[in-house]
């Protein structure tokens, strides 16, 4: 009986939490439409999420591209298909690894930062203070972050795609004796617009999800330093899980099995 | 609003957090231009009372009438507009870490009223002057300021838009006696200059005696005593006596786990 009751309570709590996050996400997505838009807050969030994340995204992409080239070459040797390395690498990076790995890195970097920042503001009453100053904290703190992450992730992923392919190029040309122009031409000829666009759409969705998680857990955090720590941890875990789950959902939509 | 007319009227205000009944039927009237200090033990519901009036917390029942309008019957947006006439000094100052001091003071003008940066900055410098801070302080970040200076900046921020109601949540907590006296004097000066109605929360009896026209004591979520600041020393209310004298024994019991 206790097990049934505990399961019921757990289910209800989960439904309640999902409901709260959904309402928060809807507000985050549309609050800026009713104005005012705080352009300075948007610019600052875009700079932190976008430009300041370039080094970490670039490093992730170049090493992933390089390791992927080695793996594809090693695997494809088994059925004499190593000449397809550039094509396979190009598709893998643009459709899957570029968006997913960049989003996971940004989740660790920015989603956690959003949760910590808003959490600290919550526990030090800065969010309450904002309300008393006739500024809606949701529009000033949440909307700009959500909008910035949704817009910046596709740009970061575009950069990650280029750097990832370049990482593969370095390995293919300098270690595996591919001719540079052939590597580039094979990728350029093989990749379709859909390969790139589907990755960028995924990136926009990932940006939205990771910023919502960061803002939600920070904005609703309670209980001092420990609460802020829990909010940060929950934001990173939830955004990583949502990125991977939504990646599968979107891939299944794009691939039309 | 003319002095003497009812500015804030609270009736039967109740709020609970789970099984914790924080406010259990608060009744309070405050006339325009008066300064009321609310005293009470930690956890008695003082800060919650202010947050209910500000619209930060939603009471379970009761009414809060501000200038003749029950703010609990208003929509979220209407309530925000109405309570925006209240300036608040938070206990920990609650300054925005990422903004310079002048931007903190001008925050409402810049982002609430969308005033031009030049006008907002000028007003911020003017308000910093009113609390005895030099214009150069405006260029610093809050982390570079002492606790006393942070409280003064928070006071400057609270008065920047010329509110007609001011709330002070433990304005002198954590300050040395001299700085606390400076803050008390600034509070009296600014409340008078604005002709504002003020509610302050404090444990500091020196501060209470200095800034209050009237004092109310809250205990277990209810107002249990009210009188003038001078009545604090003459009342025979045992709870007020215990609080003023700072005694552990008396009708106010601190919840302690038995070993």
XYZ file of C-alpha atoms in Angstrom:
516
model
C 0.000 0.000 0.000
C 2.836 2.366 0.952
C 4.581 1.537 -2.315
C 1.422 2.399 -4.270
C 1.018 5.625 -2.323
C 4.673 6.536 -2.831
C 4.407 5.794 -6.569
C 1.281 7.934 -6.772
C 2.884 10.794 -4.896
C 5.991 10.568 -7.068
C 3.913 10.557 -10.257
C 1.862 13.550 -9.141
C 5.007 15.448 -8.142
C 6.576 14.713 -11.538
C 3.443 15.841 -13.404
C 3.336 19.001 -11.290
C 7.020 19.736 -11.996
C 6.600 19.112 -15.747
C 3.580 21.432 -15.715
C 5.530 24.172 -13.933
C 8.466 23.856 -16.330
C 6.102 23.936 -19.337
C 4.418 27.132 -18.112
C 7.852 28.640 -17.381
C 9.051 27.641 -20.880
C 5.965 29.153 -22.540
C 6.452 32.397 -20.585
C 10.167 32.373 -21.439
C 9.399 31.926 -25.123
C 6.702 34.580 -25.413
C 7.174 37.122 -22.580
C 9.379 39.368 -24.716
C 6.646 39.648 -27.357
C 4.504 41.797 -25.032
C 7.517 44.058 -24.435
C 9.502 45.775 -23.275
C 12.581 44.088 -24.716
C 15.725 44.836 -22.717
C 18.241 45.032 -25.554
C 21.245 45.543 -23.317
C 20.417 42.418 -21.304
C 19.892 40.515 -24.563
C 23.232 41.735 -25.971
C 25.064 40.850 -22.777
C 23.518 37.345 -22.694
C 24.306 36.825 -26.392
C 27.918 37.829 -25.803
C 28.324 35.473 -22.834
C 26.539 32.500 -24.398
C 27.787 33.033 -27.944
C 31.105 34.799 -28.304
C 32.578 33.757 -24.936
C 31.760 30.101 -25.642
C 33.676 30.022 -28.923
C 36.944 28.663 -27.433
C 35.288 25.739 -25.662
C 33.108 24.907 -28.659
C 36.077 25.205 -31.020
C 38.280 22.907 -28.935
C 35.490 20.357 -28.582
C 34.844 20.401 -32.319
C 38.465 20.112 -33.479
C 39.273 17.138 -31.233
C 35.964 15.446 -32.039
C 36.571 15.880 -35.782
C 40.104 14.533 -35.470
C 39.096 11.481 -33.399
C 36.119 10.834 -35.665
C 38.389 10.784 -38.738
C 40.566 8.117 -37.138
C 37.567 6.010 -36.128
C 35.885 6.235 -39.530
C 39.132 5.344 -41.292
C 39.739 2.362 -38.988
C 36.176 1.080 -39.297
C 35.809 1.616 -43.026
C 39.111 -0.181 -43.748
C 37.318 -3.429 -42.840
C 35.244 -3.228 -46.012
C 37.586 -1.122 -48.138
C 35.451 1.997 -47.880
C 38.083 4.346 -46.443
C 37.745 6.737 -49.384
C 34.323 7.694 -48.016
C 35.883 9.114 -44.855
C 35.221 12.791 -45.751
C 31.571 12.187 -46.623
C 30.827 10.145 -43.491
C 32.685 12.622 -41.326
C 30.840 15.586 -42.868
C 27.405 14.059 -42.286
C 28.269 12.934 -38.752
C 29.538 16.353 -37.748
C 26.804 18.488 -39.284
C 23.830 16.339 -38.396
C 24.797 14.930 -35.052
C 28.080 15.590 -33.316
C 28.331 19.328 -33.989
C 24.941 20.232 -32.517
C 24.889 17.643 -29.718
C 28.427 18.139 -28.433
C 28.291 21.929 -28.724
C 24.968 21.958 -26.864
C 26.306 19.675 -24.130
C 29.338 21.914 -23.684
C 27.151 25.050 -23.579
C 24.853 23.287 -21.134
C 27.814 22.714 -18.803
C 29.070 26.230 -19.319
C 26.002 28.467 -19.674
C 23.033 26.549 -18.262
C 24.920 26.071 -14.992
C 25.969 29.730 -15.001
C 22.359 30.857 -15.524
C 21.144 28.642 -12.668
C 23.896 29.851 -10.337
C 23.448 33.509 -11.247
C 19.650 33.573 -10.958
C 19.794 31.328 -7.888
C 22.175 33.724 -6.138
C 19.933 36.631 -7.133
C 16.914 34.796 -5.732
C 18.450 33.989 -2.354
C 19.928 37.485 -1.954
C 16.483 39.006 -2.710
C 17.726 40.749 -5.875
C 14.819 39.272 -7.861
C 12.332 40.569 -5.262
C 14.095 43.945 -5.370
C 13.669 44.065 -9.145
C 9.909 43.636 -8.756
C 9.749 46.556 -6.345
C 11.551 48.680 -8.946
C 8.713 48.175 -11.433
C 10.712 45.814 -13.659
C 9.338 42.348 -14.393
C 12.241 40.020 -13.459
C 10.994 37.462 -15.946
C 11.330 39.908 -18.830
C 14.655 41.298 -17.643
C 16.367 38.085 -16.548
C 14.744 35.106 -18.257
C 13.554 36.228 -21.693
C 16.880 37.724 -22.833
C 18.771 34.578 -21.794
C 16.322 32.251 -23.522
C 16.258 34.343 -26.684
C 20.051 34.720 -26.737
C 20.665 30.970 -26.297
C 18.097 30.065 -28.965
C 19.715 32.451 -31.452
C 23.358 31.862 -30.533
C 23.415 28.048 -30.500
C 22.871 27.716 -34.276
C 25.719 30.182 -34.898
C 27.998 28.293 -32.510
C 27.101 25.008 -34.177
C 27.869 26.456 -37.597
C 31.321 27.345 -36.285
C 31.615 23.891 -34.638
C 30.736 22.210 -37.974
C 33.494 24.079 -39.803
C 36.105 23.490 -37.089
C 35.082 19.824 -36.685
C 35.495 19.209 -40.407
C 38.843 20.988 -40.220
C 39.884 18.673 -37.344
C 39.076 15.718 -39.575
C 41.003 17.384 -42.410
C 44.155 17.662 -40.275
C 44.096 13.953 -39.474
C 43.026 12.820 -42.943
C 45.621 14.893 -44.783
C 48.578 14.698 -42.381
C 48.182 11.165 -41.010
C 46.087 9.229 -43.489
C 47.510 10.599 -46.760
C 44.307 12.096 -48.153
C 44.761 14.902 -50.637
C 43.505 18.163 -49.111
C 41.507 19.423 -52.122
C 39.895 15.989 -52.569
C 38.838 15.894 -48.906
C 37.236 19.336 -49.175
C 35.586 18.638 -52.573
C 34.162 15.303 -51.413
C 32.531 16.923 -48.395
C 31.264 19.913 -50.388
C 29.786 17.702 -53.104
C 28.237 15.224 -50.693
C 26.680 17.427 -48.006
C 23.173 18.657 -48.735
C 21.508 21.779 -47.452
C 19.266 19.561 -45.282
C 22.302 18.023 -43.520
C 23.401 21.452 -42.347
C 19.969 22.984 -41.736
C 18.728 20.020 -39.687
C 21.762 20.432 -37.396
C 21.100 24.142 -37.022
C 17.416 23.571 -36.207
C 18.486 21.064 -33.564
C 20.900 23.655 -32.185
C 18.131 26.258 -31.821
C 15.956 23.761 -29.936
C 18.892 22.732 -27.722
C 19.615 26.404 -26.964
C 16.013 26.949 -25.940
C 15.950 23.846 -23.731
C 19.256 24.424 -21.954
C 18.435 28.071 -21.231
C 14.962 27.200 -19.934
C 16.455 24.605 -17.599
C 19.164 26.977 -16.368
C 16.698 29.812 -15.799
C 13.953 27.626 -14.294
C 16.127 25.968 -11.659
C 17.891 29.241 -10.812
C 14.732 31.354 -10.714
C 12.937 28.890 -8.450
C 15.870 27.980 -6.208
C 15.445 28.141 -2.440
C 17.533 27.743 0.683
C 20.820 29.620 0.409
C 24.097 28.278 -0.952
C 22.954 24.658 -0.864
C 19.826 25.556 -2.837
C 21.908 27.342 -5.467
C 24.212 24.308 -5.710
C 21.252 21.972 -6.164
C 19.743 24.284 -8.769
C 22.985 24.313 -10.756
C 23.302 20.531 -10.652
C 19.651 20.004 -11.608
C 19.945 22.483 -14.493
C 22.946 20.719 -16.040
C 21.533 17.212 -15.638
C 18.063 18.149 -16.891
C 19.359 20.102 -19.864
C 21.775 17.285 -20.870
C 19.006 14.680 -20.698
C 16.597 16.911 -22.634
C 19.239 17.632 -25.288
C 19.854 13.902 -25.862
C 16.161 12.949 -25.770
C 15.055 15.773 -28.062
C 17.973 14.945 -30.376
C 16.533 11.474 -30.920
C 13.038 12.865 -31.465
C 14.206 15.445 -33.990
C 16.479 12.966 -35.772
C 13.575 10.557 -36.175
C 11.518 13.389 -37.678
C 14.284 14.471 -40.080
C 15.277 10.967 -41.177
C 11.728 9.690 -42.066
C 12.349 6.006 -41.312
C -2.549 62.090 0.018
C -3.179 64.269 3.069
C -1.562 63.332 6.353
C -3.931 61.457 8.606
C -5.915 59.658 5.890
C -5.636 55.835 5.869
C -2.770 54.848 3.575
C -2.513 51.125 4.295
C -5.278 49.006 5.826
C -4.727 45.306 6.418
C -7.462 42.978 7.595
C -7.335 39.345 8.713
C -4.196 38.599 6.720
C -3.189 34.942 6.733
C -0.455 33.045 4.962
C 0.958 29.550 5.485
C 3.921 27.695 4.039
C 2.891 24.058 4.305
C 2.100 23.392 7.956
C 3.843 26.598 9.050
C 1.168 29.269 9.677
C 3.248 32.413 9.515
C 0.561 35.109 9.549
C -2.602 34.189 11.458
C -4.892 37.170 11.021
C -2.932 40.407 10.959
C -4.962 43.629 11.294
C -3.079 46.854 10.750
C -3.943 50.458 9.904
C -1.415 53.079 8.969
C -2.180 56.687 8.243
C -0.403 58.671 5.559
C 2.839 60.316 6.609
C 3.321 58.095 9.675
C 6.326 55.927 10.426
C 5.476 52.546 11.924
C 8.126 50.174 13.246
C 7.201 46.498 13.511
C 9.151 44.569 16.114
C 9.030 40.882 16.921
C 11.142 37.786 17.357
C 12.842 36.112 14.392
C 10.341 34.020 12.451
C 7.331 35.933 13.793
C 6.268 36.980 10.287
C 7.579 40.542 9.976
C 9.336 40.188 6.619
C 6.495 38.037 5.279
C 4.069 40.844 6.147
C 6.081 43.328 4.059
C 6.403 40.861 1.177
C 2.617 40.354 1.172
C 2.047 44.116 0.906
C 4.643 44.343 -1.870
C 2.905 41.564 -3.810
C 5.968 39.289 -3.661
C 3.972 36.739 -1.634
C 0.302 35.940 -2.144
C -1.638 35.657 1.164
C -4.118 32.812 1.671
C -6.823 35.190 2.895
C -7.488 38.718 4.076
C -7.262 42.113 2.444
C -4.545 44.702 1.855
C -5.959 48.103 0.964
C -3.487 50.631 -0.398
C -4.900 54.097 -1.085
C -8.429 52.693 -0.932
C -7.826 49.802 -3.355
C -7.586 46.164 -2.331
C -4.420 45.033 -4.097
C -5.270 41.356 -3.581
C -8.205 41.723 -5.976
C -5.979 43.112 -8.725
C -4.354 41.234 -11.597
C -0.619 40.542 -11.341
C 0.179 43.417 -13.689
C -2.145 45.903 -11.912
C -0.703 44.876 -8.540
C 2.844 45.412 -9.809
C 1.916 48.905 -11.032
C 0.211 49.752 -7.751
C 2.962 48.462 -5.469
C 5.582 50.196 -7.624
C 4.798 53.328 -5.573
C 6.497 51.584 -2.638
C 10.253 51.969 -2.198
C 11.935 49.120 -0.354
C 15.265 48.800 1.415
C 16.032 45.090 1.733
C 17.799 43.542 4.692
C 20.917 42.552 2.729
C 20.636 45.665 0.490
C 19.905 43.371 -2.522
C 21.999 45.457 -4.899
C 22.514 44.042 -8.391
C 26.104 42.729 -8.423
C 26.581 43.025 -12.163
C 25.641 46.711 -12.333
C 27.546 49.785 -11.194
C 26.276 51.669 -8.163
C 24.716 54.468 -10.216
C 22.962 51.907 -12.440
C 21.574 50.237 -9.312
C 20.197 53.552 -8.075
C 18.837 54.430 -11.509
C 17.569 50.904 -12.257
C 13.909 51.779 -12.034
C 14.339 54.932 -14.105
C 16.360 53.104 -16.766
C 14.386 49.871 -17.066
C 11.018 50.572 -15.410
C 10.335 54.084 -16.663
C 12.666 53.904 -19.712
C 14.216 57.287 -19.007
C 17.226 58.443 -21.037
C 20.569 57.317 -19.588
C 21.717 60.915 -19.065
C 18.634 61.856 -17.043
C 18.710 58.616 -15.024
C 22.399 59.037 -14.256
C 21.939 62.617 -13.107
C 19.084 61.556 -10.821
C 21.175 58.658 -9.443
C 24.080 60.977 -8.582
C 21.601 63.361 -6.926
C 20.159 60.509 -4.800
C 23.630 59.297 -3.859
C 24.321 62.841 -2.648
C 21.184 62.721 -0.479
C 22.569 59.704 1.379
C 25.999 61.298 1.714
C 27.833 59.445 -1.048
C 30.143 61.144 -3.542
C 29.462 60.916 -7.316
C 32.616 58.778 -7.748
C 30.980 56.015 -5.715
C 28.503 55.675 -8.577
C 31.231 54.216 -10.791
C 32.044 51.387 -8.355
C 30.441 47.955 -8.244
C 28.499 46.984 -5.085
C 31.130 44.384 -4.128
C 33.627 47.224 -3.599
C 31.448 48.858 -0.913
C 31.248 48.296 2.844
C 27.987 47.043 4.413
C 27.063 50.547 5.558
C 27.690 52.040 2.116
C 25.647 49.271 0.502
C 22.731 50.148 2.797
C 23.063 53.804 1.830
C 23.082 52.914 -1.864
C 20.003 50.723 -1.290
C 18.318 53.682 0.428
C 19.246 55.926 -2.513
C 17.714 53.322 -4.865
C 14.549 53.136 -2.763
C 13.999 56.916 -2.868
C 15.109 57.489 -6.490
C 11.611 57.417 -7.956
C 10.136 59.555 -5.144
C 7.845 56.879 -3.642
C 5.092 57.848 -1.213
C 5.496 54.616 0.796
C 8.841 53.314 2.072
C 9.602 49.936 3.622
C 12.788 49.193 5.539
C 13.635 45.584 6.337
C 16.110 45.544 9.228
C 17.975 48.614 7.968
C 20.664 48.576 10.668
C 21.292 44.824 11.009
C 24.981 43.972 10.837
C 26.162 47.577 11.111
C 28.294 49.170 13.808
C 26.424 51.597 16.146
C 27.753 54.733 14.461
C 26.903 53.595 10.934
C 23.527 52.368 12.214
C 22.833 55.837 13.601
C 23.795 57.409 10.271
C 21.331 55.078 8.502
C 18.598 55.892 11.052
C 19.135 59.627 10.538
C 19.061 59.217 6.756
C 15.832 57.235 6.994
C 14.155 59.952 9.085
C 15.453 62.672 6.766
C 14.328 60.968 3.551
C 10.927 59.878 4.887
C 10.285 63.479 5.940
C 11.610 64.937 2.692
C 9.310 62.708 0.642
C 6.383 63.061 3.056
C 6.231 59.274 2.820
C 4.434 56.685 4.898
C 6.977 54.213 6.277
C 6.976 50.720 7.706
C 10.236 49.450 9.179
C 11.099 46.084 10.602
C 13.832 45.877 13.146
C 15.224 44.090 16.183
C 17.310 47.126 16.982
C 15.486 48.980 19.772
C 17.699 52.078 19.408
C 16.667 52.259 15.782
C 12.995 51.615 16.652
C 12.936 54.431 19.208
C 14.629 56.818 16.790
C 12.659 56.301 13.582
C 9.186 55.331 14.852
C 6.092 57.433 15.340
C 4.385 54.214 16.355
C 5.545 50.712 17.179
C 3.635 47.448 16.661
C 4.711 44.094 18.001
C 4.021 40.925 16.040
C 4.041 37.541 17.729
C 3.046 34.188 16.250
C 1.568 35.870 13.184
C -0.614 38.435 14.981
C -0.188 42.046 16.095
C -0.194 41.755 19.883
C 0.630 45.316 20.879
C 0.713 48.781 19.403
C 1.719 52.102 20.884
C 3.886 55.155 20.452
C 7.675 54.874 20.557
C 7.682 56.351 24.093
C 5.155 53.700 25.231
C 7.839 51.056 24.674
C 9.396 51.935 28.016
C 6.198 52.343 30.014
C 3.938 49.559 28.749
C 3.248 46.654 31.060
C 2.624 44.258 28.152
C 4.798 41.280 29.204
C 5.778 40.387 25.630
C 6.940 43.911 24.845
C 8.773 44.091 28.183
C 10.553 40.792 27.487
C 11.509 41.883 23.973
C 12.698 45.364 24.967
C 14.686 43.996 27.905
C 16.052 41.117 25.823
C 15.221 38.375 28.323
C 15.049 34.675 27.473
C 12.435 34.046 30.171
C 8.939 35.344 29.626
C 5.831 34.681 27.566
C 7.783 34.531 24.269
C 9.317 31.080 24.137
C 11.961 30.109 21.641
C 11.311 26.668 20.204
C 14.132 24.413 21.436
C 14.502 20.687 20.958
C 14.509 18.860 24.281
C 17.658 16.843 24.888
